[in-house]
Amino acid sequence: MNLPPRPAEPGEFIPGDYFRRLSPHELFTTDSPLEIDLGCGDGTFVLEMARQFPDRNFLAVERLLGRVRRICKRASQAGLDNLRVLRLEARYTVEWLLPHASVSRLHLLFPDPWPKARHHRRRLVQGDFLHALRKALIPGGEFLFKTDHEDYFEWAREELALFGHFESLPWDEGSDELSFYPQTDFEAQWRAGGRAVHQLRMRNPST
Ligand SMILES: C[S@@+](CC[C@H](N)C(=O)[O-])C[C@H]1O[C@@H](n2cnc3c(N)ncnc32)[C@H](O)[C@@H]1O
């Protein structure tokens, strides 16, 4: 039985065809740099970024409908037309939907760490995802990753070293690129609880 399509929330992006890679202008009609917040949670980070950088476009990806609805509502109340929200699985989005060479920065902030060894294959930062990420990033595009989970952080570093196609950049909060980088909801919670936050920044080389 075919269910009728759910009407889109204001600012929500619902692909017309989930089995075809998007072309760049389907997401936004402007050519501004595109940033992705993958697994955006309650959207605190991406809403602040979209407000701060009206000359950039932001796509927030989140699988939970309630969160998608709340972010769309807040974006529309704030009049943010440079933010769209996609309700879809994170890995699928990067591997099959994002246009190649379209993303200037992809933020993966406090993703599920899948702590049990038998669940490690569910962790996002590994082989196939990294190959797809490289294709989605523009030359010089960046991957920014934060986690409170030390084991996942070490795992991510090893996977990135094995992958070998990205170069490491310092996370320099004094730099122009990172001087405005709001804490996510999870980050605020972890820091308030005294937990360390681990972060890394990688670049897709230009050549
Ligand atoms: C631990 S929370 C972190 C949220 C946010 N990035 C932050 O730092 O506050 C992880 C978020 O990713 C979403 N998520 C988990 N797995 C996902 C997946 N496979 N695809 C899309 N979203 C996912 C969850 O629903 C949740 O909102």
Coordinates of C-alpha atoms in Angstrom, one line a residue, residues 11-14 22 27-28 33-40 46 50 56-62 82-88 93-94 97-99 103 105-107:
G11 CA 12.1 24.9 5.5
E12 CA 12.1 21.1 5.4
F13 CA 13.7 19.4 2.4
I14 CA 11.9 16.3 1.2
L22 CA 20.6 15.5 -5.8
L27 CA 18.8 22.0 -2.0
F28 CA 19.4 25.7 -2.4
P33 CA 29.0 27.5 0.5
L34 CA 27.1 24.5 1.8
E35 CA 27.6 23.1 5.4
I36 CA 26.1 19.9 6.7
D37 CA 25.2 19.2 10.4
L38 CA 24.9 15.4 10.4
G39 CA 22.7 14.1 13.3
C40 CA 21.9 17.7 14.4
V46 CA 23.0 24.7 13.2
A50 CA 22.7 29.9 10.1
R56 CA 26.3 30.3 3.8
N57 CA 23.7 27.5 3.3
F58 CA 23.1 24.9 6.0
L59 CA 21.6 21.4 5.7
A60 CA 20.6 19.8 9.0
V61 CA 20.2 16.0 8.9
E62 CA 18.2 14.3 11.6
N82 CA 19.6 29.6 4.5
L83 CA 18.8 26.5 6.6
R84 CA 16.9 23.4 5.5
V85 CA 16.2 20.2 7.4
L86 CA 16.3 16.7 6.0
R87 CA 14.8 13.8 7.8
L88 CA 17.0 11.0 6.7
T93 CA 22.5 10.9 3.0
V94 CA 26.2 11.2 2.5
L97 CA 22.1 11.8 -1.8
L98 CA 24.5 14.6 -1.4
P99 CA 25.8 16.0 -4.7
V103 CA 30.0 20.5 0.7
R105 CA 32.2 21.7 5.8
L106 CA 30.5 18.7 7.3
H107 CA 30.0 18.8 11.1

